[in-house]
Coordinates of N, CA and C in Angstrom, one line a residue:
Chain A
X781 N 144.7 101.0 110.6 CA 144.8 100.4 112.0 C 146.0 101.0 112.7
X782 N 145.9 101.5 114.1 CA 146.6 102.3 114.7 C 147.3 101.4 115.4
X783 N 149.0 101.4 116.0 CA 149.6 100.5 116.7 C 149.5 100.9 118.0
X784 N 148.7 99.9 118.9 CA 149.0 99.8 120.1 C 149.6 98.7 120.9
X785 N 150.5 98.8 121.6 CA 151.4 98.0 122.0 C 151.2 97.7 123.8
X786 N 151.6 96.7 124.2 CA 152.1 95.9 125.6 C 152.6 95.5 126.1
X787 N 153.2 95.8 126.6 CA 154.4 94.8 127.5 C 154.3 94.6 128.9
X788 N 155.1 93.9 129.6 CA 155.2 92.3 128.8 C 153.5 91.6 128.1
X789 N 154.0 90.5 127.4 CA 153.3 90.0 127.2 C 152.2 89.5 128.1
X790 N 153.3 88.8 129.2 CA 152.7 87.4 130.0 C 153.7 87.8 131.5
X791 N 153.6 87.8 132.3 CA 153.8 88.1 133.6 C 153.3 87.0 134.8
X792 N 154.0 86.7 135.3 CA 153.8 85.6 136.4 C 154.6 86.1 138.0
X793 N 153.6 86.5 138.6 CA 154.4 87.3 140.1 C 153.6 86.6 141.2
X794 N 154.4 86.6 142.3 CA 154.5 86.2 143.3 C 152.8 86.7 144.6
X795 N 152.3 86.0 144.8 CA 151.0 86.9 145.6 C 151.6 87.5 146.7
X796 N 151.1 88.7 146.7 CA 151.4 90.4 147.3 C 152.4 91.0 146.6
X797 N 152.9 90.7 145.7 CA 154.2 91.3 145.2 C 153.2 92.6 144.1
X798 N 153.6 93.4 143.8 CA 153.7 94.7 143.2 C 153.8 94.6 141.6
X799 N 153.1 95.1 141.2 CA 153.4 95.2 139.2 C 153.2 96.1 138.4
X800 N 153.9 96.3 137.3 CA 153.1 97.4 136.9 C 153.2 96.6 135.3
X801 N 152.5 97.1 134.1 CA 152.6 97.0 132.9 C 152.4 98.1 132.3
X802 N 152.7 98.3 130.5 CA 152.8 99.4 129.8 C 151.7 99.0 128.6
X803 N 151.3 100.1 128.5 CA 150.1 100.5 127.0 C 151.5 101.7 126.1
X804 N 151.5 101.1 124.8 CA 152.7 102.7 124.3 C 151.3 102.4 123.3
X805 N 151.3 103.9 122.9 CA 149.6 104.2 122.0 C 150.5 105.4 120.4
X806 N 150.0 105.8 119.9 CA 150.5 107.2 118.7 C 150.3 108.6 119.8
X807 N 150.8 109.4 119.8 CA 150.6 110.4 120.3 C 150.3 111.7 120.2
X808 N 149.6 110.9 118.4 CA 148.7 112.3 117.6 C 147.7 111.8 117.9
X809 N 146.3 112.2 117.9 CA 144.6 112.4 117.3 C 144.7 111.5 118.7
X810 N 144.8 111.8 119.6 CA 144.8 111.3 121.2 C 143.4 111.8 121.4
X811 N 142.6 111.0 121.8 CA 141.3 110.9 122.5 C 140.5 110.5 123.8
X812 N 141.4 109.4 124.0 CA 140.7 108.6 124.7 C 141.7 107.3 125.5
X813 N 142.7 106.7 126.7 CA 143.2 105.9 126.6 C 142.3 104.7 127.5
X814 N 141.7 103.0 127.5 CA 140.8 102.7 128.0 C 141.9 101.8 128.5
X815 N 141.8 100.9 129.8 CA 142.1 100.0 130.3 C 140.9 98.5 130.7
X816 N 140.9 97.6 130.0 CA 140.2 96.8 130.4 C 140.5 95.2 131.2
X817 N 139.7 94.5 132.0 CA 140.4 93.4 132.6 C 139.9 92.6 131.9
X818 N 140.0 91.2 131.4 CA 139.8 90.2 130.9 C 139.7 89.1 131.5
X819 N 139.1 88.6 132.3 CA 139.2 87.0 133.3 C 138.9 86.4 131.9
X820 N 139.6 84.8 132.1 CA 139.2 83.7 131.6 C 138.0 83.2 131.6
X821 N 137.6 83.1 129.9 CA 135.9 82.6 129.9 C 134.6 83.4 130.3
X822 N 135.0 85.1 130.5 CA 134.2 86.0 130.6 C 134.9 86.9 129.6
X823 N 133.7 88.3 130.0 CA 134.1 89.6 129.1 C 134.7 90.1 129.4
X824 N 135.3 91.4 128.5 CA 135.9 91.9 129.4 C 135.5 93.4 130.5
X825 N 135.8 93.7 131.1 CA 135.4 94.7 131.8 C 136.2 96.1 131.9
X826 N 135.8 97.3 132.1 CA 136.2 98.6 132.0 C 137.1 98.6 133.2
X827 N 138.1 98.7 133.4 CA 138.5 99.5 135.0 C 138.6 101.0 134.6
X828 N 139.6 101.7 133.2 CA 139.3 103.4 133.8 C 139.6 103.6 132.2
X829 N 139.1 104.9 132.2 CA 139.1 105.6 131.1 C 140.0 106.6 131.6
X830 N 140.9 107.3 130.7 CA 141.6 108.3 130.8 C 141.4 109.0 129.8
X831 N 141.4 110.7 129.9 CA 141.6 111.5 128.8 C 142.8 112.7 128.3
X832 N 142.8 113.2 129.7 CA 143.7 114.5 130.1 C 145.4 113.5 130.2
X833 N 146.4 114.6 130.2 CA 147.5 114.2 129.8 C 147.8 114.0 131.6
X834 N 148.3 113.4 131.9 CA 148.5 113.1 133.8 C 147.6 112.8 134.5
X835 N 146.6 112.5 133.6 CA 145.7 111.7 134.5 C 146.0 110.6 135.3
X836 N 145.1 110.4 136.6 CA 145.7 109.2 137.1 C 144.5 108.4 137.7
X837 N 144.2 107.2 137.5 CA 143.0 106.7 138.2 C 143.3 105.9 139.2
X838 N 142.2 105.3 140.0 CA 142.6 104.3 140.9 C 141.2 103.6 141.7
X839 N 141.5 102.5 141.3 CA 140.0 101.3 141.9 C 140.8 100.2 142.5
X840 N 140.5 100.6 144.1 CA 141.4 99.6 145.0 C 143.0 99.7 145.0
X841 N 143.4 98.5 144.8 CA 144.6 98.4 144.8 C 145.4 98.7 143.3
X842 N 144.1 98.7 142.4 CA 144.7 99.2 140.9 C 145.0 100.7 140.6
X843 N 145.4 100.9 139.9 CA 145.9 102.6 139.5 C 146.3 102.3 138.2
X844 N 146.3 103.7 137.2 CA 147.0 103.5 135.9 C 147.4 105.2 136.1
X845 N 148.2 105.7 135.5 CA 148.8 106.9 134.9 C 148.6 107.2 133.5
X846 N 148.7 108.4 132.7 CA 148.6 108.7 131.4 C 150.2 109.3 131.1
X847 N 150.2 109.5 130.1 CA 151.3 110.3 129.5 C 150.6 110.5 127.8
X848 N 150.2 111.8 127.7 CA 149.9 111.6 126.2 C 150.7 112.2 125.2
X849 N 151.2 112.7 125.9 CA 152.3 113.7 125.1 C 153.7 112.5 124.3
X850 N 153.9 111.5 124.9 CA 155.3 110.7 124.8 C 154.3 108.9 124.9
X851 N 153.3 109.0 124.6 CA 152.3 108.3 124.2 C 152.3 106.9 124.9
X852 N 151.9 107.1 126.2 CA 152.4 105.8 127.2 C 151.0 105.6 128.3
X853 N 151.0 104.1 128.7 CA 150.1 104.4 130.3 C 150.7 103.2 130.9
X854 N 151.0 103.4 132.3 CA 151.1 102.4 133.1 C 149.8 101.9 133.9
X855 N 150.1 100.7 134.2 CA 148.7 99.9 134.8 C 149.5 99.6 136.1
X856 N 149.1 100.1 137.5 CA 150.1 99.3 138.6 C 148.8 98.1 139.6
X857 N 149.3 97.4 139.8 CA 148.9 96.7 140.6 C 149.4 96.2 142.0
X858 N 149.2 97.0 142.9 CA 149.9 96.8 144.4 C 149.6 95.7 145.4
X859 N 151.0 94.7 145.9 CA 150.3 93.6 146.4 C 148.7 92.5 145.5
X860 N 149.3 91.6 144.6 CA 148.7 91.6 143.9 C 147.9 90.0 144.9
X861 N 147.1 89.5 144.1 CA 146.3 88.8 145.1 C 146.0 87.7 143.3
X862 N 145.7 86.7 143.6 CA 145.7 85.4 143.0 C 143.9 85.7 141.8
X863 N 143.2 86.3 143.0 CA 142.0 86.9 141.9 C 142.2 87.8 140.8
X864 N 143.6 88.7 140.8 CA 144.1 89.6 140.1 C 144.8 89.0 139.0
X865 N 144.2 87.4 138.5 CA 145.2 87.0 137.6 C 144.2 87.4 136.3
X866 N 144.7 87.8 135.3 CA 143.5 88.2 134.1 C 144.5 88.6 133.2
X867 N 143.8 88.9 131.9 CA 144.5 89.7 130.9 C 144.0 91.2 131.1
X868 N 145.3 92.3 130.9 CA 144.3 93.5 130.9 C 145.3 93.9 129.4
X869 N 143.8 94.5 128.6 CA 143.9 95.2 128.1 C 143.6 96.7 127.7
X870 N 144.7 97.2 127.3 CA 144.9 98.9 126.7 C 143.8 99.0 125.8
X871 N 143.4 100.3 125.1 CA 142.8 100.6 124.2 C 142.4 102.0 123.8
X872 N 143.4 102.5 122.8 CA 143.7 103.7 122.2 C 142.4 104.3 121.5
X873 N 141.6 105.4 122.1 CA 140.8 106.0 121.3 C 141.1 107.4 120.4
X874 N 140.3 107.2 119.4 CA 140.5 108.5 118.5 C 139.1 109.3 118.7
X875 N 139.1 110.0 117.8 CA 137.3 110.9 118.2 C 136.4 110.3 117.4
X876 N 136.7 109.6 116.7 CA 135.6 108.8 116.2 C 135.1 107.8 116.5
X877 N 135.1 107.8 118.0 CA 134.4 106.4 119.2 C 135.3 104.8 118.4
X878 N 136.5 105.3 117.9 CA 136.7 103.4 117.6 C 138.2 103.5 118.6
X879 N 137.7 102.5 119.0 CA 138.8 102.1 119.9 C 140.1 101.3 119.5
X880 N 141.1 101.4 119.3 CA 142.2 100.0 118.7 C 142.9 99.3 120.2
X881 N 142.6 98.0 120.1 CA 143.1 97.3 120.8 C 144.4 96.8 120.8
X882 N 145.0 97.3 122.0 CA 146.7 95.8 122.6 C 146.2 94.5 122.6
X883 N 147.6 93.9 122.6 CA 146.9 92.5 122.3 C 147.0 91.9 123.6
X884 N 147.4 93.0 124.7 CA 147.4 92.6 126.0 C 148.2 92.3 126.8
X885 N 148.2 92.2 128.3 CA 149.3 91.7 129.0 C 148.9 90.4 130.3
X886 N 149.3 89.4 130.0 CA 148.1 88.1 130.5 C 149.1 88.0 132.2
X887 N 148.5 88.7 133.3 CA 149.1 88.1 134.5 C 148.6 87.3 135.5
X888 N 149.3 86.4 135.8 CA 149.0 85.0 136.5 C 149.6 85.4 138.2
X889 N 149.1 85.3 139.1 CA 149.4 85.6 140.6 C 149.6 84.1 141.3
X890 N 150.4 83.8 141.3 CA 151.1 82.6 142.2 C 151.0 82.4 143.6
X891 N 149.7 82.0 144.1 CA 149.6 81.8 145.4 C 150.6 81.3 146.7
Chain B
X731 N 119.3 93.5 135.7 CA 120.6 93.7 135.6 C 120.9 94.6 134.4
X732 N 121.9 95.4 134.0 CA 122.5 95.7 132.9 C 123.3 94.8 132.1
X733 N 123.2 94.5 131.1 CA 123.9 93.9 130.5 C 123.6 93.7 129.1
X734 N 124.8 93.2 128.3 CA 124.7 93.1 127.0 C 124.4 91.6 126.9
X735 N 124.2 90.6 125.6 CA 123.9 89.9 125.8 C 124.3 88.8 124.5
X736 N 124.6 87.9 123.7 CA 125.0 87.7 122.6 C 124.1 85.9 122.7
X737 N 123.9 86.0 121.2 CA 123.5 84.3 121.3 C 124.0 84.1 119.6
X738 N 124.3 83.0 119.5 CA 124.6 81.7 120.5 C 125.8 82.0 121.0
X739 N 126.3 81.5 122.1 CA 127.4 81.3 122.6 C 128.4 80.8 122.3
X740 N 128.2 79.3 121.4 CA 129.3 79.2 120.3 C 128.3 78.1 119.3
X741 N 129.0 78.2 118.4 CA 128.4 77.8 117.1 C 129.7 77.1 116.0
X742 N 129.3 76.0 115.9 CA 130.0 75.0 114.5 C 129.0 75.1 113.4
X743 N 129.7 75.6 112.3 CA 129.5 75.9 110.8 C 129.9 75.5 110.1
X744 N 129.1 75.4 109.0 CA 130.2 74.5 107.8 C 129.9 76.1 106.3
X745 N 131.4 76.2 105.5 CA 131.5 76.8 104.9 C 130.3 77.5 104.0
X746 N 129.9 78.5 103.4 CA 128.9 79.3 103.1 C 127.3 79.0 103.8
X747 N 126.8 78.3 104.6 CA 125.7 78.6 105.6 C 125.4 79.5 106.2
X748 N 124.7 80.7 105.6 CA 124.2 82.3 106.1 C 124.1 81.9 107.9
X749 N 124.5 82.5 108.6 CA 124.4 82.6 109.7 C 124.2 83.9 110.6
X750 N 123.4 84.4 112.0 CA 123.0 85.6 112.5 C 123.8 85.4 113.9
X751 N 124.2 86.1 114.2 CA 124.9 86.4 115.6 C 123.9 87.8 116.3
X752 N 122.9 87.1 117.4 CA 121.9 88.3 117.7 C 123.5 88.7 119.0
X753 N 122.9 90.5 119.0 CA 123.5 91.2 120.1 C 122.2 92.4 120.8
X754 N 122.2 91.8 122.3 CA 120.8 93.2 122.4 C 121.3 93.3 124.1
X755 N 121.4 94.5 124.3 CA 121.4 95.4 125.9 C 120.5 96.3 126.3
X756 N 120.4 96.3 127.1 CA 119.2 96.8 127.9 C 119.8 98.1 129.0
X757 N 120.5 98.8 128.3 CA 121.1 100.0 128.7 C 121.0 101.2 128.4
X758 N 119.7 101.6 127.7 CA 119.6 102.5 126.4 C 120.7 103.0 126.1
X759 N 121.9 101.8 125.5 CA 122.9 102.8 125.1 C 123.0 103.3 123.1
X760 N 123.5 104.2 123.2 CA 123.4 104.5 121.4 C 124.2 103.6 120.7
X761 N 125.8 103.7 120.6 CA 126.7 103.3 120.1 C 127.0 101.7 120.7
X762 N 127.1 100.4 119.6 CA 127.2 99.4 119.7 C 128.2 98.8 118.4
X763 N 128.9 98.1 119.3 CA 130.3 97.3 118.3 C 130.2 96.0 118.4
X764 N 130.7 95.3 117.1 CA 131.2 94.0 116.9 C 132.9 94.1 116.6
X765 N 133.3 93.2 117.3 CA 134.8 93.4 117.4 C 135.0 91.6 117.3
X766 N 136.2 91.2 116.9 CA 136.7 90.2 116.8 C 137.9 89.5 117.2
X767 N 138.1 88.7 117.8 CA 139.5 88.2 118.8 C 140.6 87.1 118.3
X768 N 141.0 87.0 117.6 CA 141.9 86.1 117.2 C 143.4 86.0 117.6
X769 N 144.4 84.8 117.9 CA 145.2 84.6 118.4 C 146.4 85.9 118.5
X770 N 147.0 86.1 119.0 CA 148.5 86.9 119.2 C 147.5 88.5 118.4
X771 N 146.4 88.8 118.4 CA 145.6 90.1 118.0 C 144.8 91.1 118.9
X772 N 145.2 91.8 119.1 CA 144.2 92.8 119.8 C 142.6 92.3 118.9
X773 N 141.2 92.8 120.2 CA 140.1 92.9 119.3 C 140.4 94.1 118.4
X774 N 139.4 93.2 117.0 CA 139.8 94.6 116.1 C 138.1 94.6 115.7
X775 N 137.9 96.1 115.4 CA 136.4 95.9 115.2 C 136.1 95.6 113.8
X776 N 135.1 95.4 113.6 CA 134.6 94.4 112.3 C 133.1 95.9 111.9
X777 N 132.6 96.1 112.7 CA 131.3 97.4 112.5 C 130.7 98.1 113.6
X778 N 130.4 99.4 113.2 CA 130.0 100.1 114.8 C 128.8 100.4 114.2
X779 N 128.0 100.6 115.1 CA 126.2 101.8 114.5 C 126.3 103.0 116.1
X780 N 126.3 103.6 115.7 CA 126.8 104.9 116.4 C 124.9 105.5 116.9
X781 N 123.7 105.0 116.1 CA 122.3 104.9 116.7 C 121.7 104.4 115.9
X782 N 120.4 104.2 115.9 CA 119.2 103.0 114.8 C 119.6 103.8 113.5
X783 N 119.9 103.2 112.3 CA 119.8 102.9 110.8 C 121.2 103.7 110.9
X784 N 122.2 103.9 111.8 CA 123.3 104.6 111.4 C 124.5 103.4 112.4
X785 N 125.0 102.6 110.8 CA 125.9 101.9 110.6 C 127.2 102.0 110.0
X786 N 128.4 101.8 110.4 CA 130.1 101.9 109.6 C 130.7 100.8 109.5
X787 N 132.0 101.0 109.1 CA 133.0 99.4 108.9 C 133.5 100.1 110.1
X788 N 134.2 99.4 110.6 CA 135.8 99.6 110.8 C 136.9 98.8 110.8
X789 N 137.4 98.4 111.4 CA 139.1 97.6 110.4 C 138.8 96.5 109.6
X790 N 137.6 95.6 110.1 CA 138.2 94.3 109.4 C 136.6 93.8 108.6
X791 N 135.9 94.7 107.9 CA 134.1 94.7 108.0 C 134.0 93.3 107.0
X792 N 135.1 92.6 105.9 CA 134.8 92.4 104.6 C 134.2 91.0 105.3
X793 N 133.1 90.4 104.5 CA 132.3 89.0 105.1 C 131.7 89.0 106.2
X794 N 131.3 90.2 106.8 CA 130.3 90.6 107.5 C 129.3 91.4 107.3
X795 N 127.8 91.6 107.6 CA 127.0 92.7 107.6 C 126.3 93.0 109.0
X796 N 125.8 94.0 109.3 CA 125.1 94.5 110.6 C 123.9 94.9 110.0
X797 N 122.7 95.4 111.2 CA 121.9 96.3 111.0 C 121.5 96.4 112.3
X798 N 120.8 97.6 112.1 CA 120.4 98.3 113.4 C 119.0 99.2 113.4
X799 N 118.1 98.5 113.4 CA 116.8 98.8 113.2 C 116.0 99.3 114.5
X800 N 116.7 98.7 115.5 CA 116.3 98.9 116.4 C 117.3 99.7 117.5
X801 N 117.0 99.8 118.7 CA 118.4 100.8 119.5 C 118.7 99.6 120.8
X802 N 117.9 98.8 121.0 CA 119.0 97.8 121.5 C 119.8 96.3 120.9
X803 N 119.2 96.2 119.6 CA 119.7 95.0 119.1 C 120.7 95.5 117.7
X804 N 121.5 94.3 117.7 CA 122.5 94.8 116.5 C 123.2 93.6 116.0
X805 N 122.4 92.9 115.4 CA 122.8 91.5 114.7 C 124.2 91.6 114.1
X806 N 124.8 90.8 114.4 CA 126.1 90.1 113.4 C 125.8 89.1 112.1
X807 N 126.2 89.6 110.6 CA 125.6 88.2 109.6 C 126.5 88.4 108.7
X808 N 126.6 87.1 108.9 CA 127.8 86.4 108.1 C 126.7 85.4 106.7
X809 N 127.0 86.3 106.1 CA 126.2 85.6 104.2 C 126.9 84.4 103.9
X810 N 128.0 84.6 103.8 CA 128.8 83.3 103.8 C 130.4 83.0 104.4
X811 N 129.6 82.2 105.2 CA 130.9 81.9 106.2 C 131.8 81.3 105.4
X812 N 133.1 82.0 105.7 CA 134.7 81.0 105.5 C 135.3 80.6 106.9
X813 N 136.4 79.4 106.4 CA 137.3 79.1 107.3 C 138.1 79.8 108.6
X814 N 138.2 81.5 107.3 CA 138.9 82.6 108.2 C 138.3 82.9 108.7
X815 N 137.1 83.2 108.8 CA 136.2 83.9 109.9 C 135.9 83.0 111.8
X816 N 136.7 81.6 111.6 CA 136.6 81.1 112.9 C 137.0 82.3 113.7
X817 N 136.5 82.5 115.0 CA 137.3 83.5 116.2 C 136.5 83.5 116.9
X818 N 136.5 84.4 118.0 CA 136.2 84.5 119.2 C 135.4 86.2 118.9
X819 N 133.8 86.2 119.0 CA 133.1 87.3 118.2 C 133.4 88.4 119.6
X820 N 132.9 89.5 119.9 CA 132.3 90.0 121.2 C 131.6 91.1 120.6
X821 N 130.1 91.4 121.5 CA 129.6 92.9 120.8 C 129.8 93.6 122.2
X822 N 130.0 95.1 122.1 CA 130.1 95.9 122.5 C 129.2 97.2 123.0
X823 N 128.5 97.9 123.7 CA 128.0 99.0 123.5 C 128.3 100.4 124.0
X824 N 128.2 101.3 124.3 CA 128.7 102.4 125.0 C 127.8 103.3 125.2
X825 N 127.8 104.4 126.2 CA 126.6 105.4 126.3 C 127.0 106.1 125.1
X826 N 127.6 107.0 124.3 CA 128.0 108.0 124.0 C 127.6 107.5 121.9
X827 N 126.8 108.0 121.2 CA 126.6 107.6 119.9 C 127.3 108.6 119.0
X828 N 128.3 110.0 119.8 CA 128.5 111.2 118.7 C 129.9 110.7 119.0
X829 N 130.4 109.9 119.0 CA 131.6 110.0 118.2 C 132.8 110.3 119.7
X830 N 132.2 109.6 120.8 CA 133.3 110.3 121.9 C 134.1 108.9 122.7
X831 N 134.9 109.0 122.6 CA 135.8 107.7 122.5 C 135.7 107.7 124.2
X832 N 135.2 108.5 124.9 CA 135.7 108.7 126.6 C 134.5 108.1 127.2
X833 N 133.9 107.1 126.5 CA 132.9 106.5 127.4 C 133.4 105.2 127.5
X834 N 133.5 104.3 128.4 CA 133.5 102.7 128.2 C 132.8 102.2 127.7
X835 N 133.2 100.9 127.1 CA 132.3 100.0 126.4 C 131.9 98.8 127.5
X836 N 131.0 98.2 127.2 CA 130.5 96.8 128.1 C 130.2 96.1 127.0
X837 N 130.5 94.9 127.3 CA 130.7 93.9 126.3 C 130.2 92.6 126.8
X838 N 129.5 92.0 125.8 CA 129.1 91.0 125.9 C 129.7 89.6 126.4
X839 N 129.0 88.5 126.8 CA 130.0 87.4 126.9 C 131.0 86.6 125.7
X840 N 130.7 86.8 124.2 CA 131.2 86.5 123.3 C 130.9 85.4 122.9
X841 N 130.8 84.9 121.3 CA 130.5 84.2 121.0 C 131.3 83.4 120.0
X842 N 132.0 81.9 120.0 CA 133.0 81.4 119.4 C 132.4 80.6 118.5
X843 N 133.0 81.2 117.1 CA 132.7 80.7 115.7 C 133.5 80.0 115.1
X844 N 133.2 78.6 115.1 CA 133.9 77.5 114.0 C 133.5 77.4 112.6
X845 N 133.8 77.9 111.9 CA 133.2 77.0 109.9 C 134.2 76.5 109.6
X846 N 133.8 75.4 109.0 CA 134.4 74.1 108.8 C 134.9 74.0 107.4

């Protein structure tokens, strides 16, 4: 089982305020880095896949960056909005399609 | 719609009662996972089938079985349920069956298992 890590855990920010969180993954047999959102009492959902080392994606006001070399991704969330409260989780792939999961980072948006 | 799909939704068990966890999506996708959710844990996966009759473990398989007979269904079975196996189930699927970690998964609503 491969260590993938999150921080913070649990986050509580201000609505419109800005955030970012961290995925730290191994930075050998690098394949694949996944970001997914988690709402309460549903599934969870894809926002971006990343592969290449400085990749950068972006869906709305979300974005994430890569680093694979020093084995990192940030998740930013700009002006964050009260719908934006969810768990997101990281998820480190190898080439053998198995994914290892963070245990997440749970953010609450304070109206 | 697309979607994956899981039944039952949650389920109370009492210790060794064989039980099936159906999983089926309507995505022709190849590759389909069972992953498992328990407190302060990342999901960790429990078994993948990567296409029909081609099944694996991965981290956590022991007191589970799969099969995959078909290319959209991929049962979860538990022969004999324990205490430890309470959690929070989810199945998973992906376009990609060779082995390519760069596709997303879509995941089901999940299904919460109590044995008593």
């Amino acid at each position: 089982i491969l260590n993938v890590e999150q921080s913070p855990q649990s986050l509580h920010v201000q609505e419109g305020d800005s955030t970012n969180f961290t995925c730290s993954f191994p930075s050998s047999n690098f394949y694949a880095l996944h970001w997914y959102r988690w709402e309460t009492a549903k599934s969870p959902e894809a926002l971006f896949v990343m592969t290449l080392n400085g990749d950068e994606k972006k869906k709305g006001r979300i974005s994430a960056t890569l680093n694979t070399k020093e084995g990192y991704s940030y998740l930013y969330i700009k002006g964050s909005q009260p719908e934006d409260s969810a768990t997101y989780l990281c998820a480190f792939g190898t080439g053998a399609n198995n994914l290892f999961f963070g245990t997440g980072t749970r953010l609450t948006v304070i109206p | 719609e697309a979607q994956v799909t899981q039944n039952p939704r949650y389920l109370i068990t009492v210790t060794g009662k064989k039980l099936t966890v159906t999983c089926s999506q309507n995505m022709n996708h190849e590759y389909m996972s069972w992953y498992r959710q328990d407190p302060g844990l990342g999901l960790r996966q429990i078994y993948y089938s990567m296409n029909v009759e081609v099944t694996d473990k991965g981290d956590v398989p022991e007191g589970y079985k799969v099969s995959r007979k078909e290319k959209r269904n991929f049962p979860l079975i538990l022969e004999s349920p324990s205490p430890n196996q309470t959690s929070l189930y989810f199945c998973a699927s992906s376009l990609s069956g060779t082995g390519d970690a760069s596709y997303e998964q879509y995941f089901g609503p999940g299904t919460r298992l109590t044995v008593t």
